[in-house]
Short mmCIF file of C-alpha atoms in Angstrom, two decimals:
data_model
loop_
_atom_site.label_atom_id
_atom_site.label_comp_id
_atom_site.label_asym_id
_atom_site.label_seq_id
_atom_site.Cartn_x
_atom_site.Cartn_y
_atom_site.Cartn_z
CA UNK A 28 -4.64 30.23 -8.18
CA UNK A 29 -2.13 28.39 -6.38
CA UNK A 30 1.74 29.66 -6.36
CA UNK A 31 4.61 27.57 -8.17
CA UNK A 32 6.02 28.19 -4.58
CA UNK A 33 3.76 26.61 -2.96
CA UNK A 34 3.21 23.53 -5.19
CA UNK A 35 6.82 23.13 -5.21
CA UNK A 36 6.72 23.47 -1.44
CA UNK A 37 4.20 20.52 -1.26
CA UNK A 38 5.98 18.07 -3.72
CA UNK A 39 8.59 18.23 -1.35
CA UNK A 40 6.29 17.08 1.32
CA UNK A 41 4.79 14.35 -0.45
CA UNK A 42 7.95 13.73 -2.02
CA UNK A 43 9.77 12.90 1.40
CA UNK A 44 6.46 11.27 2.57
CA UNK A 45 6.62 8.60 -0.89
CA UNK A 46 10.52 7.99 -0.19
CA UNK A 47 9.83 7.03 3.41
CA UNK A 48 9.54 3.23 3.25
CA UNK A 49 6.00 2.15 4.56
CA UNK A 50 2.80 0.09 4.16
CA UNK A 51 2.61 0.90 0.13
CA UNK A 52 6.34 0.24 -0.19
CA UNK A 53 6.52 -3.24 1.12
CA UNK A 54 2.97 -4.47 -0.95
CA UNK A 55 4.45 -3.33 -4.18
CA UNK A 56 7.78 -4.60 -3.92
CA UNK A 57 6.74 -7.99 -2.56
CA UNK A 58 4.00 -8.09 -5.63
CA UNK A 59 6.73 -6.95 -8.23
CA UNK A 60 9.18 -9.60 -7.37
CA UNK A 61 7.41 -12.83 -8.18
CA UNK A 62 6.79 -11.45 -10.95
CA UNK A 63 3.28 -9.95 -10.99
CA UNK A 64 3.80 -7.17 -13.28
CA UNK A 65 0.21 -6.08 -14.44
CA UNK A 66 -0.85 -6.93 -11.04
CA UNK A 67 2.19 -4.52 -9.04
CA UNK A 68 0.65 -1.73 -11.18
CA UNK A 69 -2.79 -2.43 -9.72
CA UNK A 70 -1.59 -1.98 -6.23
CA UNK A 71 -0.01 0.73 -7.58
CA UNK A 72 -2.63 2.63 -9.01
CA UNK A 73 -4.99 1.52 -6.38
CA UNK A 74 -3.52 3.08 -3.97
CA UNK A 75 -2.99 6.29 -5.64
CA UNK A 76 -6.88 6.35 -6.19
CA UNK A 77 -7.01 6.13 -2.71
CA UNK A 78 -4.68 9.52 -2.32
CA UNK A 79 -7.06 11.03 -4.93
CA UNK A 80 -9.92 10.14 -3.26
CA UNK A 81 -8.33 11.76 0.25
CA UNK A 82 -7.95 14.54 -2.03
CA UNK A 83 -10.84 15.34 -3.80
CA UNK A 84 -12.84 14.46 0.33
CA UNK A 85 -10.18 16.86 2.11
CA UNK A 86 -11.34 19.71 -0.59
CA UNK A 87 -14.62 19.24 0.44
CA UNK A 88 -14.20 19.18 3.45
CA UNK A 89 -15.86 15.58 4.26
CA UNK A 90 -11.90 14.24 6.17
CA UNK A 91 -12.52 17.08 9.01
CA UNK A 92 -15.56 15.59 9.69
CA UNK A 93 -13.86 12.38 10.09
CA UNK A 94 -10.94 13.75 12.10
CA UNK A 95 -13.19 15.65 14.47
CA UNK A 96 -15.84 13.07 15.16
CA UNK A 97 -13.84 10.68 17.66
CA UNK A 98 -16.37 7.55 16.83
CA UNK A 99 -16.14 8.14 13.15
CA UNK A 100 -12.16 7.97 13.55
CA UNK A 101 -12.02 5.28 15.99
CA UNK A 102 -14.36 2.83 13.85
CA UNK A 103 -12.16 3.80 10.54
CA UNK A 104 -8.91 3.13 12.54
CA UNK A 105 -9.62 -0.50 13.45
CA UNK A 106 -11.41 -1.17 10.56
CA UNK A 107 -8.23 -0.74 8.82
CA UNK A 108 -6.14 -2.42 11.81
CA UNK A 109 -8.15 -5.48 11.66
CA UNK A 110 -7.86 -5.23 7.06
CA UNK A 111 -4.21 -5.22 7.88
CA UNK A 112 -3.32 -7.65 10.38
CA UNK A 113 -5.75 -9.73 8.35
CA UNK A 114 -3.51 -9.14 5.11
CA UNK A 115 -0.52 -9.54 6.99
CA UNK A 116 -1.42 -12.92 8.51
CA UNK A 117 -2.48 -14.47 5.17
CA UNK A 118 0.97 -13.57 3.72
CA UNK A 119 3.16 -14.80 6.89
CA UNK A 120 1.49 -17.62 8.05
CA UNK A 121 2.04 -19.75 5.04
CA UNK A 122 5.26 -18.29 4.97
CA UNK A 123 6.12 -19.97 8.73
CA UNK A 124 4.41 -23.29 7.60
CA UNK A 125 6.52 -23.71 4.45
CA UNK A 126 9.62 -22.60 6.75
CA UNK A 127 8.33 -25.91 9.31
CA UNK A 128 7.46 -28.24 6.53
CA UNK A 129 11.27 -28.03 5.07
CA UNK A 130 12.85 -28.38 8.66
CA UNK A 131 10.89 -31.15 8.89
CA UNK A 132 12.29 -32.43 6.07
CA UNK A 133 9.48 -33.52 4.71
CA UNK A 134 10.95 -32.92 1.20
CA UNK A 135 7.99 -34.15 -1.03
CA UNK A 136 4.72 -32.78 1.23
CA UNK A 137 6.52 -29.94 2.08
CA UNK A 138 6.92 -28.82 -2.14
CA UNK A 139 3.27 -29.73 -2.24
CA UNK A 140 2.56 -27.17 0.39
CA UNK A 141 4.34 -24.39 -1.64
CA UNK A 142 2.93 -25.19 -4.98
CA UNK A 143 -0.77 -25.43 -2.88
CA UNK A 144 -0.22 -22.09 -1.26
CA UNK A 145 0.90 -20.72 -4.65
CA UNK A 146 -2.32 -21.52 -6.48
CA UNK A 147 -3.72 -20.45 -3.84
CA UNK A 148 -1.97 -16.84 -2.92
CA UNK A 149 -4.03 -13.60 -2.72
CA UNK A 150 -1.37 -12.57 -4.89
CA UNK A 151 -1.28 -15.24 -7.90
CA UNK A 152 -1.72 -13.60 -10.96
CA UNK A 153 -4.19 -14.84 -13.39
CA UNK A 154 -5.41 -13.73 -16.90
CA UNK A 155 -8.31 -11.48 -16.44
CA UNK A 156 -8.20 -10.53 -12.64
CA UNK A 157 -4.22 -9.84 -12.09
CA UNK A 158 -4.26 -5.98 -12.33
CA UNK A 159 -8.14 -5.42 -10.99
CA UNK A 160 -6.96 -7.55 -7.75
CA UNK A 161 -4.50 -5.79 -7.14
CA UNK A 162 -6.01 -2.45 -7.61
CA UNK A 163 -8.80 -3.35 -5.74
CA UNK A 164 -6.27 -4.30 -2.94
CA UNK A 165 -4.07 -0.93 -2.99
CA UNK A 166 -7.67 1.43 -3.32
CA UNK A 167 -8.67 -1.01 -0.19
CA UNK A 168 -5.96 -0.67 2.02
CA UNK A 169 -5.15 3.32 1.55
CA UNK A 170 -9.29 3.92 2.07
CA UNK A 171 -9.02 2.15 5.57
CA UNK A 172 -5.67 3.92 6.82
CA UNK A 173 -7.61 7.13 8.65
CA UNK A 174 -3.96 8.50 8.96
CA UNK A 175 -4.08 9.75 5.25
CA UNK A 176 -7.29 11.24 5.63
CA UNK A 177 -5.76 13.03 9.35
CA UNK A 178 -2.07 14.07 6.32
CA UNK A 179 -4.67 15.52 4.13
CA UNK A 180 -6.72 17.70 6.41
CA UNK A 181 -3.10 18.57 8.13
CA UNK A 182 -1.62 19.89 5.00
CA UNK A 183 -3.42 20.60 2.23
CA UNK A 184 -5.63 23.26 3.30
CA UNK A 185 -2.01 25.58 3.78
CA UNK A 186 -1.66 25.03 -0.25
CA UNK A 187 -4.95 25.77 -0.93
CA UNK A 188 -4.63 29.71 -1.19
CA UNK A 189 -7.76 31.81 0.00
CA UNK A 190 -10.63 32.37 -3.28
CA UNK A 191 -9.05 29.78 -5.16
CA UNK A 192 -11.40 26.75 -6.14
CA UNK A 193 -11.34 24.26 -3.30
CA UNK A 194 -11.81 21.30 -5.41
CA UNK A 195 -9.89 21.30 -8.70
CA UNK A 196 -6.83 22.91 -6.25
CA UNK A 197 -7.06 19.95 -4.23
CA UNK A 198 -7.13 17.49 -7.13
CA UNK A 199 -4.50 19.49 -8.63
CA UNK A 200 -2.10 19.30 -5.38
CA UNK A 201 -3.45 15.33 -4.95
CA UNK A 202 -2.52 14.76 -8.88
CA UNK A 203 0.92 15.89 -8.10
CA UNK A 204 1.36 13.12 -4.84
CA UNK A 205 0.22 10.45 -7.41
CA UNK A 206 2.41 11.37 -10.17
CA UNK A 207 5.79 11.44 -7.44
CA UNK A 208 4.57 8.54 -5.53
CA UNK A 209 3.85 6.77 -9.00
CA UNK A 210 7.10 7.82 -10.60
CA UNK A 211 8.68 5.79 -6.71
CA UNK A 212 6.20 2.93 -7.74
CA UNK A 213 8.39 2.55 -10.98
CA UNK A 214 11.55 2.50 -9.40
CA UNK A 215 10.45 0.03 -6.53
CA UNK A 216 8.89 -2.13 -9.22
CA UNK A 217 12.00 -2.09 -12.19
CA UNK A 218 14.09 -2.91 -8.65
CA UNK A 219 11.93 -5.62 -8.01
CA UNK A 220 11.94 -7.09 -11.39
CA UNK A 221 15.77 -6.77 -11.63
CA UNK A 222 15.85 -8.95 -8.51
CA UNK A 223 12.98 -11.79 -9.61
CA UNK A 224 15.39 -14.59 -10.11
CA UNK A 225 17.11 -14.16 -6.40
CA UNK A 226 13.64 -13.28 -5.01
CA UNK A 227 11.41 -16.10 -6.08
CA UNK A 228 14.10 -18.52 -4.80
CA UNK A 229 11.84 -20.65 -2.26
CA UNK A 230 14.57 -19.65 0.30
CA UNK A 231 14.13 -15.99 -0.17
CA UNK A 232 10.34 -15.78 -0.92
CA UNK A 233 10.08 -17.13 2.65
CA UNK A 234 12.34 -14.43 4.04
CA UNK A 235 10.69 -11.69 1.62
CA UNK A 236 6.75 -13.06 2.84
CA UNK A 237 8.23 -13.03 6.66
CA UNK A 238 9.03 -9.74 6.04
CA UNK A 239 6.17 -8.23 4.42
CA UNK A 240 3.91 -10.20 6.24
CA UNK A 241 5.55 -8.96 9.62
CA UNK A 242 5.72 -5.37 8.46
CA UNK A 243 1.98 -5.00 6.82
CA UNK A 244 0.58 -6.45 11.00
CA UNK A 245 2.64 -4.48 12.33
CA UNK A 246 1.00 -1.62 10.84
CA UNK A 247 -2.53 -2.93 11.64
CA UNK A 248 -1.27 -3.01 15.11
CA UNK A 249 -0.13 0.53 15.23
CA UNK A 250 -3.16 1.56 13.71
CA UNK A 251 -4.66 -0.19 16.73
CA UNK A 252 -3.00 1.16 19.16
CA UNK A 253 -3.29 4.47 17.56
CA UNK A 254 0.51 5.38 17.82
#
């Protein structure tokens, strides 16, 4: 069975890993501050059924496959650039228009625009779909990013000690990312909340949507370019 050592040793790893702000940081702060509680805690626990799932496939095995076929990689890794930059587009773009329709100063048609590209956000809440959305989204985009799968098949096999069952150990040391990265999740998302009023300002949900949009295809890109 594995060592309190050693699971200690990889919380810290994960642990650093979760504080690093990323991909998962920027989604669940931007969904947490317009106010989208039910559906920040889909992203979050989408994408730590994504880490699970690299898990539970990095116990068995299945992520070396993927890491050593080049053509299995390569397909995964733009598959998930082209999910991102996607994602990232349909946040900044409407961003940028609502930025041009108020230099414009097209006061009235411009307000239109915002309340149009509110009903219609990938991110507006509604009463049954809110938190399946965005857990749907956050499972999505950790599946696509190969470079969790490439982290798992890195590290977990030095935790997994030699006899000990591959599977629950590997769920067991995967349980422990989810419970750090979903104890960060709260944090991010009681900062967020604390925030709402100054964030869903129209002046600084156009800043905060240039910025996530601008950080999530950048991340597409880099997954592109395979840096």
């Amino acid at each position: 069975m594995i060592t309190l050592s050693a699971l200690g040793s990889f919380a810290l790893i994960v642990g650093l890993l979760t504080l690093t702000p990323g991909l998962d940081t920027a989604l669940i702060l931007r969904t947490a501050a317009f106010g989208h509680r039910r559906r920040a805690w889909g992203v979050v626990l989408g994408i730590q059924t994504g880490t699970l799932v690299w898990g539970v496939l990095s116990s068995l095995g299945i992520t070396a496959l993927l890491t050593a076929s080049h053509l299995a990689y390569t397909i995964l890794r733009w598959a998930g650039a082209a999910y991102l930059v996607w994602m990232g587009g349909r946040i900044l773009i409407p961003a940028l228009r609502r930025r041009a329709g108020a230099e414009s100063g097209a006061a009235g048609p411009a307000r239109n625009a915002d309340d149009a590209s509110d009903a219609g956000d990938a991110d507006a809440p509604d009463a049954t779909g809110g938190f399946r959305a965005g857990w749907r989204r956050g499972t999505v985009t950790n599946l696509l990013n190969p470079k969790m799968g490439a982290f798992y098949v890195a590290v977990l096999p030095q935790f997994i000690p030699a006899g000990a069952p591959h599977v629950a150990t590997g769920t067991l040391l995967a349980g422990v990312h989810v419970v750090l990265a979903s104890l960060w999740a709260a944090v991010l998302i009681a900062f967020a909340r604390a925030l709402r009023t100054t964030l869903r300002k129209p002046s600084a949900r156009r800043v905060l949507d240039r910025i996530t949009g601008t950080v999530i295809a950048a991340f597409g890109v880099r997954l592109a370019l395979g840096d």
